[in-house]
PDB file of C-alpha atoms in Angstrom:
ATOM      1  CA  UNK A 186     177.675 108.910  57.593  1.00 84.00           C
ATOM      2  CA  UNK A 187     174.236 108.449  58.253  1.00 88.00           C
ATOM      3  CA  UNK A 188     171.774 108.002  54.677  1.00 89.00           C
ATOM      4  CA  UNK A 189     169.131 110.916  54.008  1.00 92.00           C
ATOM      5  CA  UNK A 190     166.549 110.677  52.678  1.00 91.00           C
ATOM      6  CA  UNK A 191     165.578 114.257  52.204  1.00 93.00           C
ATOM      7  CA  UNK A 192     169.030 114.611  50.419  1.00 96.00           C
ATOM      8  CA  UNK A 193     168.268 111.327  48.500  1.00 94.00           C
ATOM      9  CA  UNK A 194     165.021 112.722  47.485  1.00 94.00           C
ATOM     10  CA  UNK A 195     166.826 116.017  46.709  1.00 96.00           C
ATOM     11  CA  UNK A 196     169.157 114.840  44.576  1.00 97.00           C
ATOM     12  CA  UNK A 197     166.479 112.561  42.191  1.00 96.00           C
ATOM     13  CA  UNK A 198     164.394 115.334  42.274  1.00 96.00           C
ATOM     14  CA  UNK A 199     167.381 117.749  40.761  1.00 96.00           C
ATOM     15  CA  UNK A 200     168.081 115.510  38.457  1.00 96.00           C
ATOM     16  CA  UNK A 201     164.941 114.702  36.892  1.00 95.00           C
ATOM     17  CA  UNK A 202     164.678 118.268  35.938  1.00 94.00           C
ATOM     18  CA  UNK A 203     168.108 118.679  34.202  1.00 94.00           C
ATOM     19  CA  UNK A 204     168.056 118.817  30.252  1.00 94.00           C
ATOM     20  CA  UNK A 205     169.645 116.027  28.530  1.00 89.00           C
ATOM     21  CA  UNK A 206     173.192 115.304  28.689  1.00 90.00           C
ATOM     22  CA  UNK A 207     173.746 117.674  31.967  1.00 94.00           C
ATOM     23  CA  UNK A 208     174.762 116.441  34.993  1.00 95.00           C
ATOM     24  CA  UNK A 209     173.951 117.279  38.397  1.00 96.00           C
ATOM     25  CA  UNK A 210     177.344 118.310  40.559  1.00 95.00           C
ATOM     26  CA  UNK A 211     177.890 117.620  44.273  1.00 93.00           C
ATOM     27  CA  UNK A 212     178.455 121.100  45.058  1.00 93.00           C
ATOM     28  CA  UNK A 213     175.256 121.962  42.535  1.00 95.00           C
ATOM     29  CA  UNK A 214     172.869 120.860  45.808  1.00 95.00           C
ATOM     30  CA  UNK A 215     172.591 123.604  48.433  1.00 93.00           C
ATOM     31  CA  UNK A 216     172.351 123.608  51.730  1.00 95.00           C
ATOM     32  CA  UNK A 217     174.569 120.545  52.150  1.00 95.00           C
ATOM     33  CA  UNK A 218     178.214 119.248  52.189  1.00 93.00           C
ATOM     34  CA  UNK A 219     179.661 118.599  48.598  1.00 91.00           C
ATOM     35  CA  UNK A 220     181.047 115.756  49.979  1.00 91.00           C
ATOM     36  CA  UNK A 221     178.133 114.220  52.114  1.00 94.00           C
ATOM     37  CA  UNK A 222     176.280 114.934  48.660  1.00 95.00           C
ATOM     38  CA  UNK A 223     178.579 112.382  46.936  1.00 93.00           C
ATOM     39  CA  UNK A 224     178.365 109.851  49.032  1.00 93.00           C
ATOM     40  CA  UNK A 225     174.575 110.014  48.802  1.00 95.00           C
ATOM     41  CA  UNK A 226     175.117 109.808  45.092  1.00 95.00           C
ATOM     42  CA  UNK A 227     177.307 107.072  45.203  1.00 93.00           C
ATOM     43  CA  UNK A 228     174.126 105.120  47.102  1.00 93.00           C
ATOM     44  CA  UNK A 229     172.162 106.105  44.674  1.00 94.00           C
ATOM     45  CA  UNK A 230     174.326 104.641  42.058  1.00 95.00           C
ATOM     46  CA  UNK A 231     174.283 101.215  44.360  1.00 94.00           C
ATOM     47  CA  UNK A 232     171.105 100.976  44.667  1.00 92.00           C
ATOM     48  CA  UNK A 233     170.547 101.128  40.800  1.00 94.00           C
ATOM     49  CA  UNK A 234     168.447 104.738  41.042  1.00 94.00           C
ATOM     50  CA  UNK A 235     171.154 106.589  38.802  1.00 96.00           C
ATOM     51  CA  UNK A 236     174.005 106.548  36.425  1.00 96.00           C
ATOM     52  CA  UNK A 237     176.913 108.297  38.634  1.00 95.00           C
ATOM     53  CA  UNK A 238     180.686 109.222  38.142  1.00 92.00           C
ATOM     54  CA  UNK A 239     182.933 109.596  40.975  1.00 90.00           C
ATOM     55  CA  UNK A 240     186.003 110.584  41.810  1.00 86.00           C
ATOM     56  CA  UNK A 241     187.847 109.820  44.576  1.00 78.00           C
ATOM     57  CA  UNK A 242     191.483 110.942  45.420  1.00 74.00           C
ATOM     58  CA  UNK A 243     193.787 109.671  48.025  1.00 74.00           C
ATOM     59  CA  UNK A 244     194.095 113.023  50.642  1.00 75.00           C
ATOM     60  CA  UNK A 245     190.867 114.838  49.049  1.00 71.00           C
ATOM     61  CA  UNK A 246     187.472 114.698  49.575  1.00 74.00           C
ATOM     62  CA  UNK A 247     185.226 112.603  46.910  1.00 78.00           C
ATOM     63  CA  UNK A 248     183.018 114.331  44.499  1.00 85.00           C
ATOM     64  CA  UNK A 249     180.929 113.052  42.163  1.00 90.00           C
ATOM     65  CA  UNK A 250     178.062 114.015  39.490  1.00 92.00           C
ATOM     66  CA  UNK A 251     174.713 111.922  38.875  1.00 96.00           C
ATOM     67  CA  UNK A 252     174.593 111.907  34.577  1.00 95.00           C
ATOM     68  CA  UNK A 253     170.958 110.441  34.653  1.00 95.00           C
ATOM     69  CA  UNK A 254     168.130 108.542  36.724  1.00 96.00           C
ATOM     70  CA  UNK A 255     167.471 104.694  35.805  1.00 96.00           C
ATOM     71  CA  UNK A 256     164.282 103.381  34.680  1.00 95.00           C
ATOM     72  CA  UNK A 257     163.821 102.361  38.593  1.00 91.00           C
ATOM     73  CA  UNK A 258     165.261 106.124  39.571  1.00 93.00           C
ATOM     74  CA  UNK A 259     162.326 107.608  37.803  1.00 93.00           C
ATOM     75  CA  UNK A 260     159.536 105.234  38.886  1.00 89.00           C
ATOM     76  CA  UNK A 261     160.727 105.776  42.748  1.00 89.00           C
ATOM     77  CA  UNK A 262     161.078 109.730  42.588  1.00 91.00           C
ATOM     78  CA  UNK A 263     157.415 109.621  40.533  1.00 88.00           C
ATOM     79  CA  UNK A 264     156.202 107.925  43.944  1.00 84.00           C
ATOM     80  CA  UNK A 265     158.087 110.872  46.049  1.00 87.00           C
ATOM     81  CA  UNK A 266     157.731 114.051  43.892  1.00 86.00           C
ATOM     82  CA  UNK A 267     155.117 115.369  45.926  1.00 87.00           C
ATOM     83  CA  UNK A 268     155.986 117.134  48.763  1.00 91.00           C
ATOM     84  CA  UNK A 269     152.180 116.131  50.985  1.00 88.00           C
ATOM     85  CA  UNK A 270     152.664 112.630  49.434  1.00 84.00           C
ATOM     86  CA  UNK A 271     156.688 112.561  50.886  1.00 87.00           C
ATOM     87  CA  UNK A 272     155.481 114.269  54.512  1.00 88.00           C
ATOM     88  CA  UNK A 273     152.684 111.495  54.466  1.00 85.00           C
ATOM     89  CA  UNK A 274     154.889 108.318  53.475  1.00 83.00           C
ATOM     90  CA  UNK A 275     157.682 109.765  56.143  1.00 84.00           C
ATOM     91  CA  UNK A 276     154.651 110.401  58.626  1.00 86.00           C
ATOM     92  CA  UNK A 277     153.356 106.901  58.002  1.00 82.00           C
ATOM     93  CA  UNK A 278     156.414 104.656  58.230  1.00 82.00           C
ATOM     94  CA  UNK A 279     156.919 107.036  61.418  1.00 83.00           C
ATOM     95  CA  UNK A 280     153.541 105.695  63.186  1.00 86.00           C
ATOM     96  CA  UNK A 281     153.724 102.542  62.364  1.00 83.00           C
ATOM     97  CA  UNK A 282     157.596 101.888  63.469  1.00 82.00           C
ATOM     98  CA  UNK A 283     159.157 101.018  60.563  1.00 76.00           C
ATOM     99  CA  UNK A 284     162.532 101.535  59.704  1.00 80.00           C
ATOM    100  CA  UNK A 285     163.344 104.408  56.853  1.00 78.00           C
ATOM    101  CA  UNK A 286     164.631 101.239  53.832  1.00 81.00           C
ATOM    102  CA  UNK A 287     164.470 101.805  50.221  1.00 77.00           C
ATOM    103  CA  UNK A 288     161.688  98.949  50.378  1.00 81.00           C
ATOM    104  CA  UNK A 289     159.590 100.095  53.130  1.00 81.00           C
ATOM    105  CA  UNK A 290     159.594 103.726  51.281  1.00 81.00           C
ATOM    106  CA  UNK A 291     158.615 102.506  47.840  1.00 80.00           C
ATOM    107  CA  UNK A 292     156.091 100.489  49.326  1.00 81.00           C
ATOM    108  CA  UNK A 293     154.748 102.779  52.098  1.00 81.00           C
ATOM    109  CA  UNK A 294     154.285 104.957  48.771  1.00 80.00           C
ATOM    110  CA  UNK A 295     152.754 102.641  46.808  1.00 78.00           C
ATOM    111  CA  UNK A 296     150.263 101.837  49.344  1.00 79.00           C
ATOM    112  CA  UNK A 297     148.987 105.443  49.779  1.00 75.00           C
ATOM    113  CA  UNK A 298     149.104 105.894  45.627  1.00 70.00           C
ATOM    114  CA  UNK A 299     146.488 103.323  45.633  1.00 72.00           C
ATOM    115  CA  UNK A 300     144.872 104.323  48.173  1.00 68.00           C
ATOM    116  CA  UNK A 301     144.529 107.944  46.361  1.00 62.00           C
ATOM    117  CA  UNK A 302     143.528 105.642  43.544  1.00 64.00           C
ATOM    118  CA  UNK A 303     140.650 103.663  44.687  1.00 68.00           C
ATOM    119  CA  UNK A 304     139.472 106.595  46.995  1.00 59.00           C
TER     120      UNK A 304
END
């Protein structure tokens, strides 16, 4: 399975929005495989963006529900809420050749937040 980062994005974006204490399902994200949606979570959950369960059983598919975003979860989706500012960071990492990494997003989008900033 290849990573997305649309779905990524998705997901943190989903969950953000959630009232307390509710989770966000695998099959709760539309227009994508409950399953391929679980595995994304479960990366989130590695990379430290979100608190995640998971279950996995031993003929089934795994499914899985993020619970919350991390400190770190929120501060990344902050720098990828917008959709021009996502096109743009996606566009820019694009020209310039650069491989689609957790690092080279976050910073690809804090370069063009300052830029926004200092004008």
């Amino acid at each position: 399975m290849e990573r997305n980062w649309d779905l990524v994005r998705e997901i943190m974006l989903n969950v953000r929005e959630l009232p307390p204490r509710q989770s966000l399902r695998c099959t709760d994200v539309e227009g994508y495989d409950a399953e391929v949606v679980a595995e994304h979570m479960y990366l989130l959950e590695q990379a430290g963006l979100a608190e995640v369960t998971m279950s996995r059983s031993l003929n089934g598919p795994a499914s899985g529900r993020v619970n919350r975003l991390t400190w770190d979860g929120h501060e990344f989706i902050d720098l990828m809420q917008s959709d021009t500012q996502w096109s743009r960071i996606k566009e820019s990492l694009k020209e310039r050749g650069v491989d689609f990494s957790f690092d080279a997003l976050k910073g690809m989008a804090q370069v063009l937040v300052q830029g926004l900033i200092s004008g």
